[in-house]
CSV table of C-alpha atoms in Angstrom, one decimal:
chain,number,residue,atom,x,y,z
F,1,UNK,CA,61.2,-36.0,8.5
F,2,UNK,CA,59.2,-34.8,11.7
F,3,UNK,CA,58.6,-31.7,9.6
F,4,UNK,CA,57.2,-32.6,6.4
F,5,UNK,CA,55.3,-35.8,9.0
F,6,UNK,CA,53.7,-32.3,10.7
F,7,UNK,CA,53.2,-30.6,7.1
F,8,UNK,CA,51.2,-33.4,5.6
F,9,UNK,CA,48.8,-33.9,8.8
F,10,UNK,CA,48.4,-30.6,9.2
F,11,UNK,CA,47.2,-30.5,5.4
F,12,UNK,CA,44.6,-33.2,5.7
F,13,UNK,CA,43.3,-31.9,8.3
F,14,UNK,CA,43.1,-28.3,6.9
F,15,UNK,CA,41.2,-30.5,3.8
F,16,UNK,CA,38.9,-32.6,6.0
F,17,UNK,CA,37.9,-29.2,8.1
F,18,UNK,CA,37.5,-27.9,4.3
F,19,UNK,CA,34.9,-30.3,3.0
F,20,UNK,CA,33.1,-30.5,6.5
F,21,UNK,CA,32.1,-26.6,5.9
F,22,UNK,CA,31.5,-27.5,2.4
F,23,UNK,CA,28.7,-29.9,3.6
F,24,UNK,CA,27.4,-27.9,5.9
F,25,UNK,CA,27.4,-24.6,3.8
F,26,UNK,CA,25.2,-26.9,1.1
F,27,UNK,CA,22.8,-27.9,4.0
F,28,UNK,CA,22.3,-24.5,5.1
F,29,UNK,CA,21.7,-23.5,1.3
F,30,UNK,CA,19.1,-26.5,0.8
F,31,UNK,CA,17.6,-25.3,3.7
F,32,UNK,CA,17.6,-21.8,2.4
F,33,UNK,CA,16.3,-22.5,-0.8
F,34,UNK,CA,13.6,-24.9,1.0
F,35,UNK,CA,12.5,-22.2,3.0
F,36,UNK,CA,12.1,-19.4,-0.4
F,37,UNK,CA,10.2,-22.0,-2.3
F,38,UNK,CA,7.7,-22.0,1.1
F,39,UNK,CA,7.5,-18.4,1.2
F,40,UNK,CA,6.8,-18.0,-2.5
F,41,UNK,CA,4.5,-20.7,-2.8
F,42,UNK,CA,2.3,-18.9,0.2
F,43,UNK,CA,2.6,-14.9,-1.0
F,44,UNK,CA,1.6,-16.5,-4.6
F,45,UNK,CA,-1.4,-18.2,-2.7
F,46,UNK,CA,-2.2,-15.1,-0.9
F,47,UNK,CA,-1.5,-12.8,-4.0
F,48,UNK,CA,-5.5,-12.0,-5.1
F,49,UNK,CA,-5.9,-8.2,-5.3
F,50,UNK,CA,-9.3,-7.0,-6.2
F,51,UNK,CA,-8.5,-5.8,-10.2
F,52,UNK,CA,-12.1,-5.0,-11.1
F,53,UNK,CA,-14.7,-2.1,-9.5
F,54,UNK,CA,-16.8,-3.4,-7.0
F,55,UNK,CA,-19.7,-0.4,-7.6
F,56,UNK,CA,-21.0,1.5,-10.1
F,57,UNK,CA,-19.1,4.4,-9.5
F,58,UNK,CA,-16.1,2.6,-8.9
F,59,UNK,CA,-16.6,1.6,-12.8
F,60,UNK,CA,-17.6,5.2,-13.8
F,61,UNK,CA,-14.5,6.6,-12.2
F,62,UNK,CA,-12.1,4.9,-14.8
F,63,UNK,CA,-13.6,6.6,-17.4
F,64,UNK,CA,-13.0,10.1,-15.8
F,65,UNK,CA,-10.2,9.3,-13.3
F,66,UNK,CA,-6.8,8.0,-15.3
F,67,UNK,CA,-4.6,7.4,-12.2
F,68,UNK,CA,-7.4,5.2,-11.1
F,69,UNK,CA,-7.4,3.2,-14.2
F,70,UNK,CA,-4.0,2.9,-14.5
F,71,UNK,CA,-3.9,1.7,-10.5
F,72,UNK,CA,-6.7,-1.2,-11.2
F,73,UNK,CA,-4.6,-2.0,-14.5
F,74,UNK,CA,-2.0,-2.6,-12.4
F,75,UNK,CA,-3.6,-5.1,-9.7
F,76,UNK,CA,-4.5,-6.8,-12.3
F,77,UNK,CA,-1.3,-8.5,-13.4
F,78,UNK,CA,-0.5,-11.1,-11.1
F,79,UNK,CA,3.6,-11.6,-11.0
F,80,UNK,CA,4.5,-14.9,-11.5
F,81,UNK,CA,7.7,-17.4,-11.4
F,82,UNK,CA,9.8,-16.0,-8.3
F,83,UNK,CA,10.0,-13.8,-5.7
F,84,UNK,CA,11.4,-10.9,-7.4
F,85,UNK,CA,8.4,-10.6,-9.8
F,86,UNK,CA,6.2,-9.9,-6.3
F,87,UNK,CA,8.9,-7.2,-5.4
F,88,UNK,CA,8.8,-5.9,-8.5
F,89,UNK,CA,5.1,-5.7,-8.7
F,90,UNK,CA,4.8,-4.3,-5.0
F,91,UNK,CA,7.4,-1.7,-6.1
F,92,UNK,CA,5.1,-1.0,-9.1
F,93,UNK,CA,1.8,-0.7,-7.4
F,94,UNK,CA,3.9,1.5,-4.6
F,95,UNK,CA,4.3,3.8,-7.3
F,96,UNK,CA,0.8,4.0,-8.6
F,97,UNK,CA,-0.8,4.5,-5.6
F,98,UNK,CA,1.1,7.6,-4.7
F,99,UNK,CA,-0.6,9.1,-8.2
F,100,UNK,CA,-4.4,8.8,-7.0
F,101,UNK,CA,-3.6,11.0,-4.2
F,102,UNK,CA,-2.2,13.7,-6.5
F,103,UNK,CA,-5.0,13.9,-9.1
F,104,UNK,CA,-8.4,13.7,-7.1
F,105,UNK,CA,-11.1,14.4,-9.4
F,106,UNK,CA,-13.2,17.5,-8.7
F,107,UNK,CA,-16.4,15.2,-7.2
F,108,UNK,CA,-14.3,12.9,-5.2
F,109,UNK,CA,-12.0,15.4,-3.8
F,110,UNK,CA,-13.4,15.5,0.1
F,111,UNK,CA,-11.9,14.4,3.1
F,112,UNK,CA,-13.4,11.1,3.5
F,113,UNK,CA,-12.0,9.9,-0.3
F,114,UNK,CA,-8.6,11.5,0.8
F,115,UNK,CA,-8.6,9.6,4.1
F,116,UNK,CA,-9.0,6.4,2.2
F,117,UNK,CA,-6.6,6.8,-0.3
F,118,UNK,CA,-4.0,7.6,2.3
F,119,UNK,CA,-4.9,4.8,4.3
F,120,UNK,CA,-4.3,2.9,1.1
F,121,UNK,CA,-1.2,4.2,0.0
F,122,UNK,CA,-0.2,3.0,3.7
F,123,UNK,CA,-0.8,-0.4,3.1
F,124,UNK,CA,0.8,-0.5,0.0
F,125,UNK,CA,3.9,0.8,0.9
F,126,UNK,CA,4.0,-1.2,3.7
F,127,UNK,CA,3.3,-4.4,1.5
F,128,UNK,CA,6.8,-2.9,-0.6
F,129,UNK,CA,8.6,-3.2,2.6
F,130,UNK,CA,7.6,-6.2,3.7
F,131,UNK,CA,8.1,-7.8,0.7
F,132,UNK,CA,11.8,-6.3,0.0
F,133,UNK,CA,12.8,-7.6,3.7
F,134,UNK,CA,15.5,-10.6,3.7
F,135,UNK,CA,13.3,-12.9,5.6
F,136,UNK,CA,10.1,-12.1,4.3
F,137,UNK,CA,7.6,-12.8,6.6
F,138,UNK,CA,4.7,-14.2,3.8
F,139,UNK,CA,2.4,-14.0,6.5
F,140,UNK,CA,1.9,-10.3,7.3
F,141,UNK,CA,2.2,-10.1,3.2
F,142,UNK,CA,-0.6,-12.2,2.6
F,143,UNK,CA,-2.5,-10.0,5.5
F,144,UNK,CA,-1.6,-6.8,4.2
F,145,UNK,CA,-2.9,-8.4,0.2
F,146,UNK,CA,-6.4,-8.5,2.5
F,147,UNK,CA,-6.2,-5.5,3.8
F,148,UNK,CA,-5.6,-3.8,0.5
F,149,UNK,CA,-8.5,-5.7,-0.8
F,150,UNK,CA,-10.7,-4.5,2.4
F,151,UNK,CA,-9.8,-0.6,1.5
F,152,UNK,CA,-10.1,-0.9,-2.3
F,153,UNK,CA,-14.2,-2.0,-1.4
F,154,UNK,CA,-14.1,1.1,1.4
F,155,UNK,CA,-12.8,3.5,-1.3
F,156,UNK,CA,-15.0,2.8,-3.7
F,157,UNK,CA,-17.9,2.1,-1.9
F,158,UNK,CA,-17.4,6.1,-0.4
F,159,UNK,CA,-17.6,7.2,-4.1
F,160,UNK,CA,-20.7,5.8,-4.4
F,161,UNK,CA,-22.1,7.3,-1.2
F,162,UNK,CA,-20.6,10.4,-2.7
F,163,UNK,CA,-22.3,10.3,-6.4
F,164,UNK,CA,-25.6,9.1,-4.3
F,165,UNK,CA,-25.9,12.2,-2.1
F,166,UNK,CA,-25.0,14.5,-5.4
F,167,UNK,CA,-28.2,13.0,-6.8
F,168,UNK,CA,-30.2,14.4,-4.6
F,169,UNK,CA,-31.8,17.8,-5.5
F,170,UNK,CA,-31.4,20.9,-3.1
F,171,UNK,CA,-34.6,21.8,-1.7
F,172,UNK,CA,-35.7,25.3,-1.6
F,173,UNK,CA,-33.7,27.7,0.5
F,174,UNK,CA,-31.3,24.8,1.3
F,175,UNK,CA,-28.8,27.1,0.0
F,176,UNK,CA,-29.4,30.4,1.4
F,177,UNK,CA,-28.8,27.6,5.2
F,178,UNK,CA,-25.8,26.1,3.7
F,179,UNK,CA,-24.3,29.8,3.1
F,180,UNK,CA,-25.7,31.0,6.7
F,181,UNK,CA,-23.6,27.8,8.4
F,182,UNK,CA,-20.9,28.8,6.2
F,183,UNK,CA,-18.3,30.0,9.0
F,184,UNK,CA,-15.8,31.8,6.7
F,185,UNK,CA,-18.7,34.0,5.8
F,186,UNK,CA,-19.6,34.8,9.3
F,187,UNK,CA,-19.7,38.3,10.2
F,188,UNK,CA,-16.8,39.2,12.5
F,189,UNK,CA,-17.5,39.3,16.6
F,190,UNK,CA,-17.0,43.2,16.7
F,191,UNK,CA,-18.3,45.5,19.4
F,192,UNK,CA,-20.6,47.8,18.4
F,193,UNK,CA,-20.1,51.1,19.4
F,194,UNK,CA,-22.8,54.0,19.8
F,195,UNK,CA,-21.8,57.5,19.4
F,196,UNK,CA,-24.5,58.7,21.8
F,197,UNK,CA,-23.0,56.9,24.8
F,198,UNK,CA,-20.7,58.5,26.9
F,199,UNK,CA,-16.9,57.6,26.7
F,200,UNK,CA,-14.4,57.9,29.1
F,201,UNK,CA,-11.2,59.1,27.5
């Protein structure tokens, strides 16, 4: 009797212990879930990427430059619904990104341009990781959206500088300078040595 007295407390008790972590399991989920929907609802607020050129040879460049095209095609679509669209569409852009600095055009290939995509692909990436983190801070997402933005102007704004200057016509013997400054041309340091001098052998 003291036995099966011992079994059945023990069991209620091992049942009320049961549906306290129950409860408490379903708090922390609510809580959970509470928390996502906050997150989402700020990274979708956050979410504007500049899709469209900002200067005129930011627009002539998707003509000539696919990878471009295809990167601004992709900012373009804005993920929607849950969180996994955003990951799915950092993971995306991640992708494109890496392309532009593969396939410079001829007139845009020059350190400054190169710098800039870099810096971009940098902030890309690092919007991927953010994003991909368990706790996802939505602030530093929604900064690095801005910072994007902020290089996307800078890029382009360097092509136009650059399609500026090549519009300006080389004045006379500009050339023959450029070639004299040209260190790779540059006659080497040698010492010149006249037969008519005495040598000490």
């Amino acid at each position: 009797m003291k036995y099966n007295l011992a079994v059945f407390f023990s069991l209620i008790f091992l049942l009320l212990s049961c549906k306290d972590d129950n409860q408490k399991r379903i708090a922390e989920n609510k809580k959970e879930m509470q928390k996502r929907a906050v997150v989402f609802k700020n990274i979708e607020k956050g979410w504007v990427l500049y899709d469209e050129p900002v200067t005129e040879a930011g627009e002539k460049s998707i003509a000539s430059w696919n990878e471009w095209r295809i990167f601004l095609a992709e900012l373009a679509v804005k993920p929607k619904k849950t969180i996994r669209a955003f990951q799915q569409k950092s993971k995306a852009l991640s992708k494109k990104v890496m392309a532009l600095d593969d396939n410079i055009p001829y007139e845009y290939n020059k350190p400054p341009i190169k710098s800039r995509i870099s810096t971009l692909i940098t902030k890309v990436r690092l919007l991927d990781l953010f994003i991909h983190l368990d706790n996802i801070p939505d602030k530093k997402v929604t900064l690095l959206v801005s910072e994007i933005n902020l290089e996307l102007v800078s890029l382009q704004r360097q092509m136009d500088k650059i399609v500026e200057k090549s519009k300006i016509p080389i004045e006379e013997g500009e050339s023959d300078l450029l070639k004299m400054m040209d260190t790779t041309r540059a006659i080497p340091n040698t010492p010149i040595i006249d037969p008519n001098i005495p040598r000490v052998e």
